[in-house]
C-alpha atoms as an extended CHARMM CRD file, in Angstrom:
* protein
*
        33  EXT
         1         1  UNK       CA            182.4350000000       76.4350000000        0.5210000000  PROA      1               0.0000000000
         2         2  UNK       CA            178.9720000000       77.0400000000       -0.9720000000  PROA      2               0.0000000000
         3         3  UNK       CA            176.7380000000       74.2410000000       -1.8510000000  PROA      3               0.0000000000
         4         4  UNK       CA            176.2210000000       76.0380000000       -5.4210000000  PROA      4               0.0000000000
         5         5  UNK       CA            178.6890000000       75.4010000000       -8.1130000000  PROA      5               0.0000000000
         6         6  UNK       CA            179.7650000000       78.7560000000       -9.0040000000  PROA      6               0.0000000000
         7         7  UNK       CA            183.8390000000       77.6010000000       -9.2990000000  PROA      7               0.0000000000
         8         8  UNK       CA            183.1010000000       76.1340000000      -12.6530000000  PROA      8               0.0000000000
         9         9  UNK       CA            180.8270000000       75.9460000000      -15.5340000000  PROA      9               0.0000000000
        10        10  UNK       CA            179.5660000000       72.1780000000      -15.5950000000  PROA      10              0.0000000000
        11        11  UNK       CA            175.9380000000       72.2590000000      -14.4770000000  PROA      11              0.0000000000
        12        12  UNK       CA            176.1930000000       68.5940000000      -13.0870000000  PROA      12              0.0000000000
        13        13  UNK       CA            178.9880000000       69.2090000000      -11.1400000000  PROA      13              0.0000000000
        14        14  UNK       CA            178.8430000000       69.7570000000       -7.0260000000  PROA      14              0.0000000000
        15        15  UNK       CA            181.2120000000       72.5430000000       -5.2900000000  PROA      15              0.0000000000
        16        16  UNK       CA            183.8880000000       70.9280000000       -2.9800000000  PROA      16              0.0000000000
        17        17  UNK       CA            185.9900000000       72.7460000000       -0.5310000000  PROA      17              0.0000000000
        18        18  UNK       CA            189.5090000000       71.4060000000        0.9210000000  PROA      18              0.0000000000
        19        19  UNK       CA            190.3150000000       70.7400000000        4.1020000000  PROA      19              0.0000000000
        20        20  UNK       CA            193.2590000000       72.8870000000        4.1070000000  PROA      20              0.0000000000
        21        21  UNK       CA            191.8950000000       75.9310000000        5.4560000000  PROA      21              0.0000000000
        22        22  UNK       CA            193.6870000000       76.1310000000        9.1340000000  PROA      22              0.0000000000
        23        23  UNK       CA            196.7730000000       77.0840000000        6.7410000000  PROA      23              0.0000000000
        24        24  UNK       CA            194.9220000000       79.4990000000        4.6950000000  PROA      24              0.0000000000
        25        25  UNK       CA            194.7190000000       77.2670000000        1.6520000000  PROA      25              0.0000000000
        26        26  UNK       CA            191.3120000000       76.4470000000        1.5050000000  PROA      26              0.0000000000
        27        27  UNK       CA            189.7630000000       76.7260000000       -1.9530000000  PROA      27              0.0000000000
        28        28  UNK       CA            187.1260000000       75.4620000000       -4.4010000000  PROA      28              0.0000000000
        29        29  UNK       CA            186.9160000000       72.4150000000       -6.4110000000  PROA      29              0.0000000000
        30        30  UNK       CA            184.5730000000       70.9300000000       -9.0330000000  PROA      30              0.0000000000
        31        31  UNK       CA            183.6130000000       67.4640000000       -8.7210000000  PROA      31              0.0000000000
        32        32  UNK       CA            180.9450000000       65.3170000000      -10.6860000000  PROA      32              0.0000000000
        33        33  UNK       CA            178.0960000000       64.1970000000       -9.2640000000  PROA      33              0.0000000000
């Protein structure tokens, strides 16, 4: 997951990935700082 948040529009929110990935389910998250 990138460091940028570029999955949503709040400018004082951090990008999060999932752990989920070995199944192919790994996706992006917004989470406040």
């Amino acid at each position: 997951c990138r460091k940028t948040c570029d999955c949503c529009e709040r400018p004082n929110a951090i990008c999060e990935c999932t752990a989920e990935f070995w199944v192919g389910k790994s996706y992006c998250y917004c989470k406040e700082r």
